[in-house]
XYZ file of C-alpha atoms in Angstrom:
707
model
C 46.777 142.389 91.025
C 45.927 145.393 88.920
C 42.331 146.569 88.696
C 40.546 148.416 85.941
C 40.153 152.179 86.301
C 37.596 153.358 83.838
C 38.530 156.626 82.139
C 35.755 158.293 80.079
C 36.832 160.400 77.129
C 33.994 162.698 76.247
C 34.110 165.454 73.673
C 33.901 169.089 74.723
C 30.105 169.305 74.712
C 29.354 172.969 74.188
C 25.999 174.277 75.221
C 26.425 177.197 72.865
C 27.087 175.244 69.694
C 24.607 172.324 69.218
C 26.576 171.126 66.194
C 29.182 169.466 68.361
C 28.573 165.714 68.614
C 29.818 164.112 71.834
C 31.978 161.036 71.534
C 32.525 158.370 74.141
C 35.440 156.026 74.740
C 36.417 153.897 77.742
C 40.055 153.001 78.589
C 41.593 150.768 81.205
C 44.384 151.946 83.403
C 46.373 150.068 85.976
C 45.854 150.346 89.721
C 46.880 148.451 92.799
C 43.384 148.138 94.249
C 41.197 145.435 92.826
C 38.005 147.025 94.152
C 38.596 150.479 92.691
C 36.412 152.036 90.040
C 37.498 155.539 89.172
C 35.908 157.956 86.664
C 37.863 160.623 84.768
C 36.782 163.010 82.072
C 39.233 164.089 79.422
C 38.841 166.235 76.375
C 38.255 164.630 72.994
C 37.640 165.809 69.443
C 34.149 166.799 68.450
C 32.576 166.184 65.093
C 29.767 167.863 63.251
C 26.349 166.229 63.664
C 24.575 165.054 60.552
C 21.572 167.058 59.616
C 19.172 164.196 60.360
C 20.491 163.960 63.907
C 19.930 167.563 64.839
C 16.393 166.885 66.022
C 17.414 163.996 68.282
C 18.558 163.922 71.850
C 22.269 163.686 72.656
C 21.459 161.219 75.407
C 20.763 157.712 74.006
C 21.241 154.112 74.742
C 20.739 154.509 78.462
C 23.273 155.701 81.043
C 26.830 155.839 79.899
C 26.137 156.961 76.368
C 26.038 160.391 74.878
C 25.473 159.860 71.189
C 22.563 161.600 69.423
C 19.450 159.698 68.596
C 16.054 160.102 67.022
C 13.197 159.492 69.460
C 11.517 156.144 68.771
C 7.935 155.258 69.705
C 7.650 152.442 72.211
C 4.884 150.771 74.234
C 4.970 152.300 77.699
C 5.414 149.838 80.520
C 4.810 150.410 84.166
C 8.002 150.763 86.217
C 6.996 147.899 88.513
C 6.863 145.562 85.471
C 10.641 146.167 84.888
C 11.877 146.400 88.531
C 11.142 143.565 90.935
C 10.139 144.186 94.540
C 13.111 144.555 96.932
C 15.547 145.196 94.026
C 19.170 146.111 94.829
C 19.640 149.878 94.646
C 23.255 149.788 95.819
C 22.719 152.438 98.464
C 25.376 152.122 101.182
C 27.969 150.453 98.954
C 29.649 153.751 98.100
C 30.841 156.338 100.536
C 32.522 159.781 100.548
C 35.851 157.893 100.422
C 34.935 156.675 96.947
C 34.023 160.243 95.984
C 37.449 161.574 97.030
C 39.239 158.791 95.202
C 37.216 159.333 92.043
C 37.641 163.081 92.211
C 41.450 162.766 92.363
C 41.316 160.981 88.990
C 38.848 163.321 87.393
C 40.704 166.580 88.169
C 43.687 165.710 86.051
C 44.073 168.689 83.664
C 43.074 168.179 80.036
C 42.426 171.730 78.857
C 38.828 170.926 78.040
C 35.754 172.959 78.819
C 32.803 171.827 81.004
C 31.114 168.732 79.608
C 28.619 165.948 80.416
C 29.465 162.405 81.465
C 27.716 159.407 82.955
C 29.270 157.205 85.675
C 29.390 153.583 84.680
C 27.702 152.556 87.935
C 24.420 154.099 86.682
C 24.070 151.126 84.347
C 21.140 150.664 81.970
C 17.834 152.421 82.942
C 14.388 151.028 82.392
C 12.487 151.909 79.265
C 11.197 155.453 78.768
C 13.255 156.798 81.772
C 13.302 160.582 82.059
C 16.570 162.487 81.794
C 18.298 163.596 85.039
C 21.086 166.238 84.857
C 23.275 166.626 87.899
C 24.681 170.072 88.453
C 27.549 169.995 91.019
C 28.480 172.306 93.819
C 31.715 174.233 94.404
C 33.927 171.258 93.630
C 32.639 171.035 90.025
C 33.774 167.419 89.748
C 30.322 166.041 89.056
C 30.568 162.980 91.295
C 28.439 164.362 94.086
C 25.734 161.731 93.478
C 28.147 158.795 93.900
C 26.130 157.395 96.813
C 23.025 157.401 94.622
C 24.308 156.392 91.156
C 23.067 152.851 91.059
C 19.571 153.669 92.344
C 19.048 156.709 90.139
C 20.492 154.896 87.135
C 17.668 152.370 87.260
C 14.940 154.893 86.592
C 16.701 157.888 85.107
C 19.102 158.573 82.232
C 21.748 160.154 84.419
C 24.174 162.725 83.088
C 26.568 164.713 85.308
C 28.200 168.074 84.597
C 32.001 168.143 85.005
C 33.661 171.585 85.366
C 37.466 171.205 85.187
C 39.510 172.694 88.001
C 41.219 175.300 85.816
C 38.076 176.184 83.868
C 36.895 179.800 84.176
C 33.584 179.679 82.266
C 31.358 182.476 83.541
C 27.959 181.719 85.108
C 25.930 182.657 82.014
C 28.066 180.361 79.944
C 27.254 177.486 82.264
C 23.583 178.478 82.100
C 23.672 178.224 78.360
C 25.351 174.874 78.384
C 22.637 173.349 80.630
C 19.970 175.177 78.711
C 21.127 173.685 75.411
C 21.038 170.234 76.945
C 17.438 170.492 78.152
C 16.276 172.102 74.906
C 17.697 169.239 72.869
C 16.014 166.695 75.122
C 12.755 168.604 75.137
C 12.739 168.679 71.322
C 13.200 164.944 71.286
C 10.651 164.139 74.027
C 8.395 167.129 74.586
C 5.899 165.292 76.844
C 8.566 163.851 79.255
C 9.804 165.871 82.288
C 13.506 166.719 82.622
C 15.122 166.544 86.065
C 17.793 168.967 87.332
C 19.465 167.943 90.545
C 21.371 171.005 91.807
C 23.791 170.726 94.685
C 24.616 174.087 96.372
C 25.997 176.183 93.483
C 24.222 173.783 91.154
C 20.934 174.835 92.778
C 21.484 178.377 91.488
C 22.238 177.004 88.074
C 19.093 174.886 87.991
C 16.868 177.768 89.056
C 18.417 180.107 86.535
C 17.855 177.639 83.701
C 14.245 177.063 84.881
C 13.660 180.852 84.941
C 14.786 181.140 81.309
C 12.758 178.130 80.136
C 9.331 178.376 81.796
C 7.586 176.410 79.032
C 9.697 173.297 79.414
C 8.524 170.690 82.006
C 11.338 170.693 84.535
C 11.541 169.148 87.992
C 14.185 170.673 90.188
C 15.695 168.868 93.172
C 17.802 171.398 95.059
C 20.189 170.266 97.821
C 21.009 173.278 100.062
C 20.834 175.724 97.151
C 23.354 178.599 97.296
C 20.755 181.297 96.542
C 21.373 182.422 100.123
C 25.030 183.162 99.444
C 24.629 186.800 100.416
C 23.719 185.762 104.003
C 26.273 182.950 104.261
C 29.394 182.325 106.280
C 31.490 182.371 103.107
C 31.413 186.170 102.652
C 34.301 186.813 105.106
C 36.427 184.223 103.218
C 37.225 186.568 100.305
C 39.805 188.805 101.949
C 41.219 185.849 104.006
C 41.732 183.632 101.019
C 43.362 186.337 98.894
C 45.827 187.050 101.786
C 46.423 183.383 102.569
C 50.097 182.338 102.109
C 50.571 179.886 99.226
C 52.589 177.549 101.405
C 49.602 177.032 103.704
C 47.013 176.422 101.006
C 46.907 172.738 101.983
C 45.057 173.653 105.163
C 42.120 175.042 103.129
C 40.445 171.579 102.608
C 40.490 170.936 106.358
C 38.875 174.337 107.017
C 36.289 173.651 104.335
C 35.471 170.241 105.760
C 34.499 171.847 109.041
C 32.204 174.266 107.256
C 30.778 172.149 104.443
C 29.820 168.761 105.934
C 29.250 166.581 108.920
C 32.169 164.123 109.053
C 30.278 161.687 111.267
C 27.296 161.582 108.851
C 29.733 161.037 105.993
C 31.375 158.131 107.868
C 28.007 156.645 108.797
C 27.151 155.817 105.162
C 26.950 152.039 104.658
C 26.759 151.018 108.312
C 24.024 148.391 108.677
C 21.122 149.606 110.841
C 20.603 146.146 112.373
C 24.089 145.970 113.883
C 24.582 146.241 117.663
C 25.635 149.642 119.043
C 29.140 148.342 119.677
C 29.511 147.110 116.141
C 28.232 150.422 114.807
C 30.817 152.350 116.847
C 33.599 150.112 115.642
C 32.648 150.574 111.988
C 32.187 154.315 112.410
C 35.643 154.633 113.983
C 37.198 152.715 111.118
C 35.405 154.808 108.547
C 36.485 158.064 110.114
C 40.085 156.902 110.367
C 40.092 156.023 106.654
C 38.328 159.229 105.659
C 40.376 161.958 107.338
C 43.682 161.398 105.475
C 41.846 161.621 102.149
C 40.661 165.185 102.893
C 44.124 166.438 101.917
C 43.128 165.660 98.341
C 40.613 168.543 98.569
C 43.624 170.937 98.064
C 43.854 169.577 94.530
C 40.102 169.446 93.930
C 39.646 173.047 95.084
C 43.038 174.823 95.064
C 43.284 178.363 96.302
C 42.970 180.125 92.983
C 40.000 177.962 92.031
C 38.255 178.542 95.326
C 38.600 182.278 94.999
C 37.123 182.074 91.512
C 34.336 179.780 92.620
C 33.331 182.100 95.429
C 33.147 185.013 92.994
C 31.166 182.797 90.588
C 28.834 181.895 93.459
C 28.236 185.546 94.276
C 27.305 186.204 90.650
C 25.135 183.094 90.458
C 23.174 183.981 93.570
C 22.444 187.535 92.425
C 21.534 186.386 88.884
C 19.180 183.686 90.140
C 17.486 185.679 92.847
C 16.582 188.421 90.392
C 14.770 185.837 88.243
C 12.921 183.690 90.848
C 9.607 185.202 89.890
C 9.946 183.547 86.439
C 10.429 180.044 87.677
C 7.393 177.896 86.879
C 9.105 174.464 87.348
C 8.198 171.906 89.958
C 10.715 172.396 92.845
C 11.756 170.240 95.756
C 14.220 171.810 98.229
C 16.308 169.554 100.496
C 17.605 171.563 103.451
C 20.022 170.614 106.219
C 19.570 171.908 109.735
C 23.299 171.733 110.434
C 24.509 173.551 107.320
C 27.406 175.638 108.584
C 28.120 177.051 105.145
C 24.694 178.426 104.179
C 21.533 179.374 106.097
C 19.749 176.622 104.198
C 16.740 176.230 106.527
C 15.781 179.914 106.246
C 16.430 179.817 102.522
C 14.249 176.772 102.023
C 11.309 178.611 103.679
C 12.039 181.707 101.566
C 12.049 179.670 98.357
C 8.824 177.891 99.286
C 7.153 181.271 99.786
C 8.648 182.715 96.592
C 8.094 179.883 94.119
C 4.663 178.884 92.816
C 5.207 175.114 93.041
C 7.740 174.269 95.793
C 8.053 171.619 98.525
C 10.641 171.450 101.238
C 12.096 168.484 103.155
C 14.336 169.107 106.153
C 17.232 166.903 107.392
C 17.991 167.862 110.947
C 21.251 165.959 111.461
C 22.961 166.753 108.154
C 25.458 169.354 107.008
C 25.996 171.191 103.745
C 27.155 168.187 101.741
C 23.801 166.461 102.186
C 24.171 164.153 99.113
C 27.413 162.732 100.405
C 26.192 162.130 103.964
C 24.151 159.372 105.595
C 20.523 160.295 105.398
C 18.156 158.787 102.783
C 18.640 157.565 99.263
C 17.816 160.468 96.894
C 15.519 158.214 94.920
C 13.588 157.456 98.053
C 13.018 161.155 98.641
C 11.915 161.709 95.053
C 9.479 158.828 95.332
C 8.117 159.793 98.728
C 7.359 163.362 97.557
C 5.623 162.081 94.404
C 8.148 163.794 92.129
C 8.931 160.764 89.933
C 6.849 160.770 86.764
C 7.032 160.040 83.037
C 4.390 162.525 81.805
C 2.813 165.815 82.774
C 1.180 164.433 85.907
C 2.347 161.883 88.459
C 0.450 158.589 88.259
C 0.477 156.440 91.351
C 0.226 153.282 89.257
C 2.263 153.861 86.105
C 5.033 155.824 87.896
C 5.309 153.578 90.982
C 8.844 152.389 91.671
C 8.750 149.229 93.896
C 10.619 149.532 97.209
C 14.228 148.416 97.150
C 15.928 146.261 99.771
C 17.598 149.317 101.395
C 14.196 151.077 101.663
C 12.687 147.881 103.138
C 15.376 147.760 105.815
C 15.245 151.457 106.613
C 11.467 151.665 106.696
C 10.904 148.638 108.900
C 14.050 148.909 111.095
C 14.308 152.707 111.592
C 10.902 154.255 110.812
C 8.607 151.453 112.046
C 11.144 149.557 114.102
C 9.568 150.214 117.494
C 6.051 149.181 116.520
C 7.347 146.009 114.869
C 9.352 145.075 118.024
C 6.579 146.054 120.426
C 3.751 144.301 118.544
C 5.527 141.058 117.670
C 2.885 140.423 114.964
C 1.565 136.922 114.455
C 0.121 136.221 110.979
C -2.378 133.499 110.209
C -4.219 132.653 106.958
C -6.899 130.288 105.746
C -6.298 127.669 103.042
C -8.878 126.894 100.394
C -9.951 123.796 102.347
C -10.708 125.996 105.453
C -7.594 124.998 107.429
C -5.995 127.890 109.358
C -2.141 128.001 109.190
C 0.435 130.324 110.657
C 1.908 132.549 107.928
C 0.517 133.875 104.670
C 0.333 130.698 102.646
C -3.422 130.972 102.360
C -3.320 134.293 100.581
C -3.059 133.885 96.743
C 0.245 134.866 95.081
C -1.329 135.863 91.829
C -3.470 138.987 91.582
C -5.689 140.762 91.385
C -6.342 140.273 95.094
C -8.394 142.593 97.256
C -7.576 142.379 100.966
C -10.585 143.712 102.895
C -10.399 144.161 106.647
C -10.700 146.070 109.935
C -8.730 149.283 110.453
C -7.262 149.359 114.007
C -6.917 152.518 116.080
C -4.674 154.987 114.184
C -3.952 152.313 111.600
C -1.348 150.743 113.940
C -1.542 147.451 112.069
C -0.453 148.817 108.674
C 3.344 148.722 108.802
C 3.490 145.162 110.138
C 1.066 143.913 107.498
C 3.017 145.504 104.585
C 6.280 144.220 106.019
C 5.018 140.666 106.368
C 3.891 140.477 102.718
C 7.182 141.878 101.522
C 9.303 139.628 103.734
C 7.415 136.385 103.333
C 5.993 136.593 99.812
C 7.835 139.491 98.144
C 4.401 140.946 97.288
C 3.857 144.684 97.251
C 0.453 145.429 98.829
C -1.044 148.672 97.485
C -2.927 150.302 100.322
C -5.935 152.544 99.583
C -5.279 155.537 101.888
C -7.157 158.632 102.964
C -6.640 161.674 100.611
C -5.343 163.766 103.606
C -2.075 161.814 103.318
C -1.629 163.078 99.734
C -3.222 166.465 99.434
C -4.040 167.719 102.961
C -2.331 169.408 105.797
C -0.930 166.140 107.179
C 1.522 165.734 104.357
C 2.800 169.307 104.813
C 2.478 169.816 108.555
C 6.142 168.889 109.017
C 8.840 169.511 106.457
C 10.744 166.404 107.546
C 10.590 163.279 105.486
C 8.070 161.523 107.655
C 5.248 158.967 107.766
C 3.097 160.506 105.014
C 6.143 160.296 102.606
C 6.921 156.708 103.580
C 3.415 155.504 102.892
C 3.858 156.661 99.287
C 7.217 154.920 99.043
C 5.489 151.756 100.245
C 2.824 151.909 97.524
C -0.152 153.808 99.081
C -2.897 154.996 96.658
C -5.487 157.767 97.128
C -8.875 156.393 97.977
C -10.581 157.039 94.609
C -12.562 154.704 92.300
C -10.088 155.561 89.534
C -7.071 154.228 91.390
C -8.862 151.136 92.724
C -9.800 150.457 89.108
C -6.233 150.889 87.892
C -4.771 148.810 90.655
C -7.090 145.821 90.078
C -6.655 146.089 86.318
C -2.843 145.638 86.787
C -3.405 142.511 88.863
C -2.054 144.109 92.086
C -2.632 143.065 95.679
C -4.819 145.921 97.017
C -5.473 146.665 100.708
C -8.857 148.225 101.411
C -10.508 149.337 104.631
C -14.195 150.071 103.948
C -14.468 151.655 107.427
C -11.620 154.068 106.665
C -10.905 156.860 109.056
C -14.092 156.224 111.012
C -12.659 152.879 112.215
C -9.114 154.096 112.635
C -10.357 157.091 114.660
C -13.150 155.363 116.525
C -14.572 156.482 119.918
C -14.330 154.919 123.335
C -15.912 151.480 123.558
C -15.927 151.031 119.745
C -12.805 148.889 119.321
C -13.213 145.945 116.957
C -16.505 147.297 115.635
C -16.917 147.735 111.857
C -18.188 151.021 110.432
C -18.630 150.129 106.804
C -20.601 152.214 104.263
C -23.887 151.007 102.825
C -22.729 150.827 99.232
C -21.054 147.523 98.069
C -19.034 149.172 95.352
C -15.738 147.375 96.030
C -17.527 144.021 95.445
C -18.734 145.121 92.051
C -15.300 146.506 91.139
C -13.611 143.305 92.211
C -16.063 141.235 90.150
C -15.347 143.322 87.071
C -11.738 142.169 87.108
C -12.314 138.615 88.415
C -10.379 139.487 91.552
C -10.065 137.332 94.700
C -11.380 138.940 97.895
C -9.575 137.970 101.049
C -11.394 139.196 104.248
C -9.172 139.661 107.295
C -9.311 140.722 110.919
C -6.713 142.263 113.189
C -6.646 142.638 116.967
C -4.213 144.031 119.479
C -4.834 147.743 119.736
C -6.113 147.240 123.290
C -2.757 145.487 124.046
C -0.686 148.539 122.904
C -2.580 151.654 124.056
C -5.653 152.866 125.888
C -7.899 155.478 124.298
C -8.482 158.298 126.795
C -9.643 161.188 124.593
C -11.833 160.669 121.592
C -13.602 163.039 119.239
C -16.423 163.778 121.700
C -13.929 164.580 124.423
C -11.896 166.921 122.214
C -15.036 168.792 121.101
C -15.797 169.784 124.748
C -12.518 171.761 124.907
C -13.190 175.317 123.497
C -9.888 176.117 121.755
C -9.188 172.666 120.420
C -12.693 172.068 119.034
C -12.285 175.179 116.762
C -9.046 173.841 115.423
C -10.586 170.451 114.673
C -13.512 172.107 112.859
C -11.067 174.241 110.855
C -9.038 171.185 109.975
C -12.145 169.371 108.793
C -13.211 172.348 106.623
C -9.743 172.564 105.072
C -9.749 168.807 104.444
C -13.048 168.918 102.562
C -11.706 171.697 100.280
C -8.799 169.640 99.057
C -10.775 166.469 98.316
C -11.860 167.248 94.780
C -11.456 163.559 93.854
C -13.405 162.100 96.718
C -16.907 162.620 98.021
C -19.624 160.810 99.961
C -18.703 158.993 103.142
C -14.921 159.465 102.760
C -15.343 163.178 102.385
C -17.537 163.362 105.497
C -15.184 161.511 107.810
C -14.075 163.664 110.741
C -10.316 163.737 111.313
C -8.636 164.234 114.637
C -5.770 162.853 116.721
C -7.050 160.759 119.626
C -5.477 160.959 123.049
C -3.844 157.658 123.956
C -1.837 156.217 126.882
C 0.669 153.484 126.076
C 0.570 150.135 127.765
C 3.164 147.447 128.338
C 2.911 145.978 124.839
C 0.955 142.827 124.165
C 0.771 141.474 120.594
C -0.900 142.012 117.242
C -2.683 139.155 115.524
C -3.871 138.942 111.899
C -6.089 136.339 110.379
C -6.736 136.282 106.680
C -9.917 134.367 105.898
C -10.732 131.905 103.123
C -10.241 133.512 99.679
C -13.461 134.407 97.787
C -12.856 134.018 94.044
C -14.910 136.229 91.826
C -13.565 134.988 88.463
C -16.569 134.331 86.289
C -18.870 136.413 88.496
C -19.235 139.374 86.163
C -22.921 139.268 86.917
C -22.255 141.000 90.199
C -21.451 144.218 88.342
C -25.124 144.537 87.309
C -26.938 142.515 89.955
C -26.885 144.855 92.969
C -28.816 142.450 95.206
C -26.299 139.660 94.779
C -23.461 142.115 95.180
C -24.939 143.359 98.446
C -25.281 139.765 99.692
C -21.631 139.100 98.992
C -20.690 142.383 100.592
C -22.503 141.366 103.833
C -20.763 137.952 103.626
C -17.338 139.632 103.456
C -18.250 141.862 106.392
C -19.440 138.921 108.408
C -16.233 136.971 107.725
C -14.137 139.962 108.906
C -16.081 139.983 112.147
C -15.598 136.194 112.517
C -11.878 136.640 112.029
C -11.801 139.277 114.797
C -13.810 137.082 117.193
C -11.516 134.110 116.453
C -8.359 136.101 117.275
C -9.866 137.625 120.467
C -10.478 134.140 121.811
C -7.318 132.395 120.550
C -4.884 135.051 121.671
C -5.591 133.951 125.267
C -3.810 130.741 124.414
C -0.628 132.424 123.158
C 2.310 131.825 125.591
C 4.212 134.705 123.997
C 1.597 137.383 124.084
C 3.637 139.483 126.549
C 6.579 141.461 125.158
C 8.698 140.189 128.053
C 8.178 136.557 127.068
C 8.794 137.346 123.373
C 11.995 139.215 124.134
C 13.395 136.312 126.204
C 12.437 133.802 123.494
C 13.910 135.950 120.749
C 17.209 136.431 122.610
C 17.512 132.700 123.089
C 16.139 131.164 119.964
C 15.065 133.350 116.998
C 14.353 136.773 115.581
C 11.223 138.816 116.258
C 9.665 137.574 113.034
C 9.893 133.883 113.975
C 8.418 133.764 117.466
C 5.595 131.238 117.616
C 2.026 132.018 118.800
C -1.038 129.946 119.604
C -1.767 126.752 117.667
C -4.595 127.491 115.154
């Protein structure tokens, strides 16, 4: 049965002449594969824009449309109001095989110049989405984001640059084309950022455009940018390629594949993380077998003459961009692969971070040059975790929050927090309104605003399991109020890898400020608050399960203002996982280490311009711990305390303080209850839970004591 191959006909959109109006048409072609969706760009006739359209953007109607429009005012909605929790982002459904098939269709000669197109998979974005322009690497096809189309298309208006195989537009011509696009969009929406995702050569292009337009709000995402071309392994290719016999040009793609990417990482895309090792090996073998024959198509995507031209273009681009780095004022995120055999990307990332005024770096230690086509992380996840997604001048943790998708949920709690989930075997209990304790989270209200107030275990070990349980059982995103060090301090920059501090942002963490607590409750969210903060999470020896709450009952008054429901809860189990052997007092007795801790505390205070008081005075350090044979984590959510109609608490400090002490007392009662009842749990030991799970159920369904 024939399938539909979508062929986009887009006019030659010239960046030099803004009077050209792009046109869009879709056609259906026959194919023998029912599951095939291929994208091709062909030249079409342009028409002169009407005078009234000149002030509008050429990107309208969401992804897949290129017609001009006049900006319309609309009521701004939060992203989380338009995207449900655990939405389908499509990551893993497309692989590099799909890229090669699509590229074969798109390279058919049409005589047209470079132009913009949007893959149909991007679909319709949410309201008020910022524009994202993808600037391709050496291939020029423009399909380098194929693994990420569906996810990015939900929250961006995605447009990709296609440079035909036979096109010989010089670098400055390409710069002007991209420049014209961003200027048109900026005219239409001057207060909205514009995203440039540059892959390799596209990274040079993005930086060059940013240097020439310092007053436009640009966010640059650069994947192994080719600004390091002068120090790359490609330099010796010039004389070799020019002397290469034409009859052997088909071997070029195989040589390039060894240099450009990691075939195993390409073939790993889409393999489910929860599969057994044997199943993973079987799928990987099948993917590699299917992938390797398709590499011959690279001879058509980058033939010898085109490759020679592209390498010369790359040399020009690198020199042009490096001479203008000082003028780049844009927000920059560099994604660098440790195993890039084509460019010295790790060294270049460090150089760019030192050279640019506003630059972050994230490393990917197992990936090659073609990072965006390999198995790593969804590009949208990286953008979210580094706080780069925004609709206005400044990132807002409430308005710009994109709920976690199903693929992020699986990766975060299988790969990132998989060990702690397996080792802790968390058992959740909650209290119904009639006071009955039940297993599960049925006693926690589904409708917000809800303020979960509890005890912070050592190093916050309970966090990941709590967030996962609410997502899995109730599909509720709990917004945790977290220490500012995770957002603005050394912790978030101590390692350039995409790590824990990035994942807490993906999973909804908020800086511990009154402003964000106010916003979260006003949007009827479920908010997680630890009044004891870092003092509880970094307690000293003999202080486990003791509360260190501040004297001020401010969270009670804030909750009363919005008629929120307070749910006190307790957690136990840190003493079943690890033993605290070195606390703050022990570290301060060691001469060299105590100076580093003091310096870290001083640096931390300097970056906390939005916090003060007890949070600002908390002393941060990493305790020394010895792991134990794991026991189990237990959570008990107490009876909900409804504050609807209790606005009087906002003014009556005495009553507010009484309620504050009641909440604190109930947290302590929850802890005492769990410490006693866990002795009755037949599956407290990891050995017993593992045997039960192998015979009967998954780790999330293992029973505990009877409440």
